[in-house]
PDB file of C-alpha atoms in Angstrom:
ATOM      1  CA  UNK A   1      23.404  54.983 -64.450  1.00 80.00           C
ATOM      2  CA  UNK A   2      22.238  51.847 -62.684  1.00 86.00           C
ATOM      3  CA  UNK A   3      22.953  48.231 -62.995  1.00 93.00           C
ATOM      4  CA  UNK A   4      21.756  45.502 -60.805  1.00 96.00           C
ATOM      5  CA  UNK A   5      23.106  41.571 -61.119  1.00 97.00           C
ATOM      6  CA  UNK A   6      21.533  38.718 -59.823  1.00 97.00           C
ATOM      7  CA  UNK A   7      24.107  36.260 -59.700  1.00 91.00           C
ATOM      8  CA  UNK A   8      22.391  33.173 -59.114  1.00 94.00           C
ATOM      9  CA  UNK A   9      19.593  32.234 -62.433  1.00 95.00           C
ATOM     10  CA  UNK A  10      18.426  29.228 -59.773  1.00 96.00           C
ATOM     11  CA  UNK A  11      18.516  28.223 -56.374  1.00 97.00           C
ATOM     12  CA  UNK A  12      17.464  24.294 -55.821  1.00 97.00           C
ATOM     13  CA  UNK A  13      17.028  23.958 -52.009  1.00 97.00           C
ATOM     14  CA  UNK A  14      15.599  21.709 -49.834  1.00 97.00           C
ATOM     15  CA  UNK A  15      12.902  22.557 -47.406  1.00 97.00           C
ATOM     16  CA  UNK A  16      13.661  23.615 -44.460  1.00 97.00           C
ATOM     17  CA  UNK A  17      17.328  24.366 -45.205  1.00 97.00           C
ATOM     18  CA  UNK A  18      18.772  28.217 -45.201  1.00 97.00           C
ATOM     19  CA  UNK A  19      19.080  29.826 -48.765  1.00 97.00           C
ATOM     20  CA  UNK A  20      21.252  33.189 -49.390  1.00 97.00           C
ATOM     21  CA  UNK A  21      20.143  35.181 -52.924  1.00 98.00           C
ATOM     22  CA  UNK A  22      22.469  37.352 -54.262  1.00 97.00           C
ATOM     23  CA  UNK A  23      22.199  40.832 -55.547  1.00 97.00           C
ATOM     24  CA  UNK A  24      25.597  43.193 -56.212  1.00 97.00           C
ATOM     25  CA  UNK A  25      24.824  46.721 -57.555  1.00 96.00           C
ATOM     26  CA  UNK A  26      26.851  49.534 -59.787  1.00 94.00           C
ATOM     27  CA  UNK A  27      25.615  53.026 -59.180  1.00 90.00           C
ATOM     28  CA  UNK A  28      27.870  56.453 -59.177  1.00 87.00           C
ATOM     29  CA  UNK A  29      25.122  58.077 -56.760  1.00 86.00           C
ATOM     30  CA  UNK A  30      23.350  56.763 -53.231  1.00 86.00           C
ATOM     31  CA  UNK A  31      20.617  54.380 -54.059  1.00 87.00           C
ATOM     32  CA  UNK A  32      17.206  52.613 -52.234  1.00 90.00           C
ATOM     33  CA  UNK A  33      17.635  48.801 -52.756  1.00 93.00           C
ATOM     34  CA  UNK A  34      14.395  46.542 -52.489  1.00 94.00           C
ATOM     35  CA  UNK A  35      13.399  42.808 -53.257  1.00 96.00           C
ATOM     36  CA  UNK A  36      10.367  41.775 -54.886  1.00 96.00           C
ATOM     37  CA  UNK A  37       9.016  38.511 -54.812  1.00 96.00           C
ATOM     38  CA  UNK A  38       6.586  37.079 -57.508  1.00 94.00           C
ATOM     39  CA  UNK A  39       4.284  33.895 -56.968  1.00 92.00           C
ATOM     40  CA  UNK A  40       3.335  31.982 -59.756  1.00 87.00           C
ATOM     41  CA  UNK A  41       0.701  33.440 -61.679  1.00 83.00           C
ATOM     42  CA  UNK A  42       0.930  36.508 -59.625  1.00 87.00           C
ATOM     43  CA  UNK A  43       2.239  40.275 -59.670  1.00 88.00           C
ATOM     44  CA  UNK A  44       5.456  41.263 -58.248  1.00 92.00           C
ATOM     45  CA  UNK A  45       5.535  42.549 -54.690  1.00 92.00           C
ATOM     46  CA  UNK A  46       7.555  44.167 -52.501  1.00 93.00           C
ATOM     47  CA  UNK A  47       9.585  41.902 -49.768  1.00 95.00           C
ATOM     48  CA  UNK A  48      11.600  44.566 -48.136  1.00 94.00           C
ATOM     49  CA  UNK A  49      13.441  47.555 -48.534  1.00 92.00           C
ATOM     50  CA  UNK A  50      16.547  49.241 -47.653  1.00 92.00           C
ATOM     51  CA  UNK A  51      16.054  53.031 -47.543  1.00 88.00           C
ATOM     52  CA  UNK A  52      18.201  54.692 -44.615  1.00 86.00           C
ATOM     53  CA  UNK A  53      18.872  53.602 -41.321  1.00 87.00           C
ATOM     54  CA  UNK A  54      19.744  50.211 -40.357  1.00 88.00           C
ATOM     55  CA  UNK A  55      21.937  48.049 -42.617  1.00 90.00           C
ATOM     56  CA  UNK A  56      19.536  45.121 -41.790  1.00 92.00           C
ATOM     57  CA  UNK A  57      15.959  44.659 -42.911  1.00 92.00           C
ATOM     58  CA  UNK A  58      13.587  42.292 -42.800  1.00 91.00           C
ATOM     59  CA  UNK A  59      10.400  40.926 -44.069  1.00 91.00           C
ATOM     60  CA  UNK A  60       7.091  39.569 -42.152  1.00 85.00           C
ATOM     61  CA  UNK A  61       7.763  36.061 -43.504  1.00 89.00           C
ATOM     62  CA  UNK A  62      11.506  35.761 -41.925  1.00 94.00           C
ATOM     63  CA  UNK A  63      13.442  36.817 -45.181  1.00 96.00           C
ATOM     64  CA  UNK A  64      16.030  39.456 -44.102  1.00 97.00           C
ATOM     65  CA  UNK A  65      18.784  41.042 -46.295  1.00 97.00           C
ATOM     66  CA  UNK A  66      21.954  43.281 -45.311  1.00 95.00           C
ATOM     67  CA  UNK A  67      22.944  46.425 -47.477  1.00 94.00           C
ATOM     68  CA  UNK A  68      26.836  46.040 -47.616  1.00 94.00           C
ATOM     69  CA  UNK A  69      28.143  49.917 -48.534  1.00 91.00           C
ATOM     70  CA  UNK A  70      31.480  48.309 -49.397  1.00 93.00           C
ATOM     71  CA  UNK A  71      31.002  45.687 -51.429  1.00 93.00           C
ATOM     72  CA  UNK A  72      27.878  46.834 -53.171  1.00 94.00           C
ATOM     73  CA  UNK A  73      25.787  44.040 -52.106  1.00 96.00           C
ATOM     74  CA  UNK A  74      21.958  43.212 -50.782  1.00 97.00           C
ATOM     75  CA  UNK A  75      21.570  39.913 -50.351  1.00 97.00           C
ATOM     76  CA  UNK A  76      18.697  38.325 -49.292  1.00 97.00           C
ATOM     77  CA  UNK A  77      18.701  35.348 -46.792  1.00 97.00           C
ATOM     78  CA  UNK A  78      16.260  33.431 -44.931  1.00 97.00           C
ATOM     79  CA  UNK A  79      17.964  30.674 -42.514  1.00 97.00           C
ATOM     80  CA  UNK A  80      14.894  28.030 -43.082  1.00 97.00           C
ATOM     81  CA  UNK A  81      12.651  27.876 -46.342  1.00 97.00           C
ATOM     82  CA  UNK A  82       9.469  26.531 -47.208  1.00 96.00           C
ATOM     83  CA  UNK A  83       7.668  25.129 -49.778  1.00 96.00           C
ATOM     84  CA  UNK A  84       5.616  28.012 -50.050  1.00 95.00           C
ATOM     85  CA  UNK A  85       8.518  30.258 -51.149  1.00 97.00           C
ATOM     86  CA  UNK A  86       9.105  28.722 -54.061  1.00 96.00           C
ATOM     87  CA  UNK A  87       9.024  32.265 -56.213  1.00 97.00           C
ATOM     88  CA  UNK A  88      11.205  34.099 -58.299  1.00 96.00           C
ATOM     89  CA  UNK A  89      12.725  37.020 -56.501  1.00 98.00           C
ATOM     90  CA  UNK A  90      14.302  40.390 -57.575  1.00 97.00           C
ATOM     91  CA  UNK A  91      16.599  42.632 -56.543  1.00 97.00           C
ATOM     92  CA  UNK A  92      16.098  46.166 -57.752  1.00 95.00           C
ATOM     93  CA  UNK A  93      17.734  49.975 -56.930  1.00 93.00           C
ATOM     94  CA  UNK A  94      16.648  53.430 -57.243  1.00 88.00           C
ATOM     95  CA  UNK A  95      18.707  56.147 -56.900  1.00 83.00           C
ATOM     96  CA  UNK A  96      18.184  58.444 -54.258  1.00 77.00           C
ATOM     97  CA  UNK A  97      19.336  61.992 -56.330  1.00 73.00           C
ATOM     98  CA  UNK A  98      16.208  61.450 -59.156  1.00 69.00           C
ATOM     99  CA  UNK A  99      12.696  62.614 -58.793  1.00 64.00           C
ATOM    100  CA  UNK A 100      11.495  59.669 -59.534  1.00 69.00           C
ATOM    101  CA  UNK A 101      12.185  56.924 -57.348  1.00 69.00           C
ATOM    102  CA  UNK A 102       9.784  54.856 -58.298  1.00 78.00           C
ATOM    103  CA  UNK A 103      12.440  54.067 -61.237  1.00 86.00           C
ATOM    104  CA  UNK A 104      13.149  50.758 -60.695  1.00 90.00           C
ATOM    105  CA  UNK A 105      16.285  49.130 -62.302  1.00 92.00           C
ATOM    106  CA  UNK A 106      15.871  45.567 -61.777  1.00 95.00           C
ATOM    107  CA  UNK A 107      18.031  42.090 -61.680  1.00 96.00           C
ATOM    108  CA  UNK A 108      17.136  39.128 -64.161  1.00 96.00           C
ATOM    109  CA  UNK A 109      15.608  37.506 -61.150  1.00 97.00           C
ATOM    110  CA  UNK A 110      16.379  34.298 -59.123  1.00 97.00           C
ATOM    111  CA  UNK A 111      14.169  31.437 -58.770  1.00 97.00           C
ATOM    112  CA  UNK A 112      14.066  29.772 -55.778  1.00 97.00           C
ATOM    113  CA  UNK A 113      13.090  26.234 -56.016  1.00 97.00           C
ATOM    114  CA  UNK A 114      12.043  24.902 -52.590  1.00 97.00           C
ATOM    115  CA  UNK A 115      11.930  20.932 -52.719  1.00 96.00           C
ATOM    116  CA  UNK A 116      10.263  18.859 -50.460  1.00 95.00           C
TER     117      UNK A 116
ATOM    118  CA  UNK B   1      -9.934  47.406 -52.100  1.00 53.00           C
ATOM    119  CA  UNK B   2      -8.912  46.314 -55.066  1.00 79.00           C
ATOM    120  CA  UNK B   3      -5.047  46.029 -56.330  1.00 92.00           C
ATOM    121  CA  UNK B   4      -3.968  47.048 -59.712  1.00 95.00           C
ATOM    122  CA  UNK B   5      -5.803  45.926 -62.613  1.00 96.00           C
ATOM    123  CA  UNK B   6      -4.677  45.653 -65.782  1.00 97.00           C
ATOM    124  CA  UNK B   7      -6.420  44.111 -69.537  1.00 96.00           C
ATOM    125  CA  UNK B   8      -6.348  42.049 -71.421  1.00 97.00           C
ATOM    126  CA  UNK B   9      -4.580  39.443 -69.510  1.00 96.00           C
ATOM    127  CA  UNK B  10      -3.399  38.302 -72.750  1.00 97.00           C
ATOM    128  CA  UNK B  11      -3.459  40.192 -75.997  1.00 98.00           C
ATOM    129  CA  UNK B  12      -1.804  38.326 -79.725  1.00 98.00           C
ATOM    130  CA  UNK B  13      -1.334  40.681 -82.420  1.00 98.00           C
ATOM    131  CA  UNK B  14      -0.113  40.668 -86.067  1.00 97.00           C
ATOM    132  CA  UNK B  15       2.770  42.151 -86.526  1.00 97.00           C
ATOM    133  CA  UNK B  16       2.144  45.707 -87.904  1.00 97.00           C
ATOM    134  CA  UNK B  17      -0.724  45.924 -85.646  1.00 98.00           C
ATOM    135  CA  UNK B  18      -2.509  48.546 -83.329  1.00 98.00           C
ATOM    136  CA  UNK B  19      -2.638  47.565 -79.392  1.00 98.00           C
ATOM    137  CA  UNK B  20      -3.751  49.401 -76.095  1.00 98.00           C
ATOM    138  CA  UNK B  21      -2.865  47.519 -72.846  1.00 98.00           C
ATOM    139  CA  UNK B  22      -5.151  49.083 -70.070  1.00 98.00           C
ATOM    140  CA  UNK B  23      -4.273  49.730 -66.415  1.00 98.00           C
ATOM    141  CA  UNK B  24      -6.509  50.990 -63.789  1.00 98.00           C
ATOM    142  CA  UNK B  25      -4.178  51.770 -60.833  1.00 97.00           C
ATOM    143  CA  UNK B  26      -4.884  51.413 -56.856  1.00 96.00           C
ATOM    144  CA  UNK B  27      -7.885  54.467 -56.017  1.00 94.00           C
ATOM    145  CA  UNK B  28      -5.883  57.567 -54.330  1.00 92.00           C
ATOM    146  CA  UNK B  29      -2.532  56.443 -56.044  1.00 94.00           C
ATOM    147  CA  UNK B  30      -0.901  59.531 -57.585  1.00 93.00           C
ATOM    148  CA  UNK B  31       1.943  57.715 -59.744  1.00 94.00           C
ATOM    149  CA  UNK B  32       2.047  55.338 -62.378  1.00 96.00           C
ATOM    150  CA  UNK B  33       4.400  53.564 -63.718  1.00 96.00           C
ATOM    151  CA  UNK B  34       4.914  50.636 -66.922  1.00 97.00           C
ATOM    152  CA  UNK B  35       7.387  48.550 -67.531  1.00 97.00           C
ATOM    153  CA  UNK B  36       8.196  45.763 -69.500  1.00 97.00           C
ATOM    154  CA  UNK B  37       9.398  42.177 -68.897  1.00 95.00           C
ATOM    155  CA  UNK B  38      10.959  39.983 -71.643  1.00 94.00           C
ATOM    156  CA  UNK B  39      10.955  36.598 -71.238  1.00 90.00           C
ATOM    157  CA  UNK B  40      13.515  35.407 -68.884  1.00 87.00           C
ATOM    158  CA  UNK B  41      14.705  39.077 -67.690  1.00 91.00           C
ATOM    159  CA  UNK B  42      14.154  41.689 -64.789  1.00 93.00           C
ATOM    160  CA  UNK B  43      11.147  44.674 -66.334  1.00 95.00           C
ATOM    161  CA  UNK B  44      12.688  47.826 -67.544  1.00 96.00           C
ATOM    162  CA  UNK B  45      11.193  50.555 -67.212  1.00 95.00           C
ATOM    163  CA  UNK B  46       9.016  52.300 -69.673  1.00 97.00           C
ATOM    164  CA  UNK B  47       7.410  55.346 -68.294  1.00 96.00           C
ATOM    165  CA  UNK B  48       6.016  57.839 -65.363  1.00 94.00           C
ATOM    166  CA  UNK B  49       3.142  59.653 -64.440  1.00 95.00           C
ATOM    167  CA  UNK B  50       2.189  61.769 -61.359  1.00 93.00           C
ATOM    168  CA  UNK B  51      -1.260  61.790 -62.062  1.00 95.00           C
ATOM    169  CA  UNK B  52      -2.332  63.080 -65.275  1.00 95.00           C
ATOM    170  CA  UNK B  53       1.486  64.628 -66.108  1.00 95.00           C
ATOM    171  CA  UNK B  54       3.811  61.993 -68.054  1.00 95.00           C
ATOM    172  CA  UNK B  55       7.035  63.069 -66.064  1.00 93.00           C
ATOM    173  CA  UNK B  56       9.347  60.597 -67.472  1.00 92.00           C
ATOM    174  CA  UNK B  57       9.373  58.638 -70.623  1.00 93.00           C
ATOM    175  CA  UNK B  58      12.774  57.877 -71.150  1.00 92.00           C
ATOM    176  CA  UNK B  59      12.407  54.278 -71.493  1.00 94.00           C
ATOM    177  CA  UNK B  60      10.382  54.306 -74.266  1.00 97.00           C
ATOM    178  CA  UNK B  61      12.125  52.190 -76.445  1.00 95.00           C
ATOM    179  CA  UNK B  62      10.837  53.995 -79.965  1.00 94.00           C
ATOM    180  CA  UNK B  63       8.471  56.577 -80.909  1.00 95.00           C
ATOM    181  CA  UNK B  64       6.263  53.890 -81.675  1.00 97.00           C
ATOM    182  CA  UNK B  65       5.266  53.303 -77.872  1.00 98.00           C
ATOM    183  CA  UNK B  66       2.510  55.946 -76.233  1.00 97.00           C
ATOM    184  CA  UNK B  67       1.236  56.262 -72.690  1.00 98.00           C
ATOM    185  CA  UNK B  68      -1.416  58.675 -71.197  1.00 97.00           C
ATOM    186  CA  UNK B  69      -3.148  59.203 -68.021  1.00 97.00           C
ATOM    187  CA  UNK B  70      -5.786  61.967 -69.110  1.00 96.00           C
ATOM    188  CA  UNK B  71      -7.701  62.154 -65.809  1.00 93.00           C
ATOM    189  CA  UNK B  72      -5.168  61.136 -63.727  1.00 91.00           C
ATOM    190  CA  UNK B  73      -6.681  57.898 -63.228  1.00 94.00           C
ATOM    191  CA  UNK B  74      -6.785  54.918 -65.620  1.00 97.00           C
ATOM    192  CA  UNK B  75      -3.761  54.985 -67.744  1.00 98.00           C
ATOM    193  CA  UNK B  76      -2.915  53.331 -71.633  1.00 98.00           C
ATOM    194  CA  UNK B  77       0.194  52.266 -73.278  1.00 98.00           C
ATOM    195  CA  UNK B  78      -0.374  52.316 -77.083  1.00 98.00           C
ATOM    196  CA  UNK B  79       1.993  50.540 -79.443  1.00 98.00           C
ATOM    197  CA  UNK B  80       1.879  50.929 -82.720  1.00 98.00           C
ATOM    198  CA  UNK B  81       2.709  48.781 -85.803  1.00 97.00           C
ATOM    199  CA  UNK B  82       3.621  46.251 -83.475  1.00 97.00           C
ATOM    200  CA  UNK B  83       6.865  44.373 -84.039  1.00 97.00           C
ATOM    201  CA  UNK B  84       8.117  40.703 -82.747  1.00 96.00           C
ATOM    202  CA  UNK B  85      10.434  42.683 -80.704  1.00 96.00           C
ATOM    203  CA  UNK B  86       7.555  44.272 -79.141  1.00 97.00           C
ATOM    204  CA  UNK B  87       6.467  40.540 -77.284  1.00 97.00           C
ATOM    205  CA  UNK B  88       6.764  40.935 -73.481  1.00 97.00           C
ATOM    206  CA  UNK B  89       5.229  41.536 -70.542  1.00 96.00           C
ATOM    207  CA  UNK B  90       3.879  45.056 -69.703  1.00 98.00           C
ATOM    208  CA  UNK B  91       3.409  45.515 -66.304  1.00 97.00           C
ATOM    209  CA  UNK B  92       1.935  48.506 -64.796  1.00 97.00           C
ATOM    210  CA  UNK B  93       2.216  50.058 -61.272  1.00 96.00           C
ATOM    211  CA  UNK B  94       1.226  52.370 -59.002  1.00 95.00           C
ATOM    212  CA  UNK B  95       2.250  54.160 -55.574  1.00 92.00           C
ATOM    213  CA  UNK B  96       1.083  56.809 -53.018  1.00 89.00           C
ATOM    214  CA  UNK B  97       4.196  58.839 -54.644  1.00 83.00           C
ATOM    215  CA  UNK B  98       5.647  59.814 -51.629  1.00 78.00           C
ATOM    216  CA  UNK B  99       9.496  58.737 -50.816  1.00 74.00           C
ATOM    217  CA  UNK B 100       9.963  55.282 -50.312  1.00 73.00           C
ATOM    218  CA  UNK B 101       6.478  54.252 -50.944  1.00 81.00           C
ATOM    219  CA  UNK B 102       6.257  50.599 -52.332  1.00 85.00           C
ATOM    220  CA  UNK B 103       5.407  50.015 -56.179  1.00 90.00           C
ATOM    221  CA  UNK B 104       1.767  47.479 -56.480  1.00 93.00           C
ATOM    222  CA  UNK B 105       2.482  45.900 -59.620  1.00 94.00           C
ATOM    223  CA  UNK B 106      -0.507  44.291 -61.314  1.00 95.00           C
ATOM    224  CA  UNK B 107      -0.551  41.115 -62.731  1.00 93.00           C
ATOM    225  CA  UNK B 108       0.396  42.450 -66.126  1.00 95.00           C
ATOM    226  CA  UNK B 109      -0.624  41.838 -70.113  1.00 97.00           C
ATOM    227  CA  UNK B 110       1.790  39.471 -72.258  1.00 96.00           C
ATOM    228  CA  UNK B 111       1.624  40.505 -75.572  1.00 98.00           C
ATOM    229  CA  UNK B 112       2.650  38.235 -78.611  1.00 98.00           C
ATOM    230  CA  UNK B 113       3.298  39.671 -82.098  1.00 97.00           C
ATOM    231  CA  UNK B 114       3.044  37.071 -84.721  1.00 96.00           C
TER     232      UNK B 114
END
């Protein structure tokens, strides 16, 4: 089984200034780790994702996050926010052995408060 | 086109009631997937489909929850004799299926049992 924490509930930041969100994962197998992002009054969608390859992913809107083998980690970071990221964001795994990978186990989300 | 859809946008029931929460899922998408947000948490899971075939319903939390697909298409989650327990958000969502393909969550139904 799969557990995700979120270890931040809220992140207060000013705009313009970087912001880290943190995300540690348990799993006994290999896992995909993604980050959704949901608006206000919107659906959840998909920021990036860590699949194979590359420890270091990004998104189109300068969010990146690192998968850390080691320390069971994905955080997410951006190194300057904007108002318009003010969101709550989770941090979810899969695990890479099931046939369904589209089994999300998710964090209790972070919101990210971007103030002006 | 169009993303996920999903109604009622907001449904009330009494408690010992009947609900179906619709979802009509992206045109070509082969899986399907529910879940359910409480207030203040991540969504869990609920259940799978690869298109009309429920593959995985292990998060159903009681034998009170239903989901089908019949044409492969347009999916329903059914609870019955709704409980207080049973308020949350069900979101539903669907993908291309193949490995790695993202999940396009809809903008879900919150459900309140009184």
């Amino acid at each position: 089984a799969q557990s995700v924490t979120q270890l931040d509930s809220q992140v207060p930041v000013f705009e313009e200034a970087p912001v880290e969100l943190r995300c540690n994962y348990s799993s006994s197998v290999s896992v995909y780790l993604f980050w959704y992002v949901q608006y206000p009054n919107q659906g959840l969608q998909l920021l990036l994702k860590y699949l194979s390859g590359s420890t270091l992913v990004e998104s189109i809107n300068g969010f990146e996050a690192e998968f850390n083998k080691s320390q069971t980690s994905f955080h997410l970071r951006k190194p300057s926010v904007h108002i318009s990221d003010t969101a709550e964001y989770f941090c979810a795994v899969s695990d890479q052995v099931s046939s369904n990978t589209g089994k999300l186990i998710f964090g209790q989300g972070t919101t990210l408060q971007v103030k002006p | 086109g169009a993303g996920v859809s999903q109604s009622p946008r907001y449904k009330v029931a009494k408690r010992g009631q009947d609900v179906a929460l619709r979802c009509d899922p992206i045109s070509g998408h082969v899986s399907l997937f529910w879940y359910q947000q409480a207030l203040g948490q991540g969504p869990e899971f609920l259940t799978y489909f690869q298109n009309e075939a429920q593959l995985d319903k292990s998060g159903l939390p009681s034998d009170r929850f239903f989901a089908e697909r019949p044409e492969g298409s347009v999916s329903t989650l059914k609870i019955q004799r709704t409980q207080q327990e049973d308020s949350a958000v069900y979101l539903c969502a669907s993908s291309l299926g193949s490995l790695g393909s993202p999940l396009h969550f809809g903008n879900g139904t919150r459900l309140t049992v009184t």
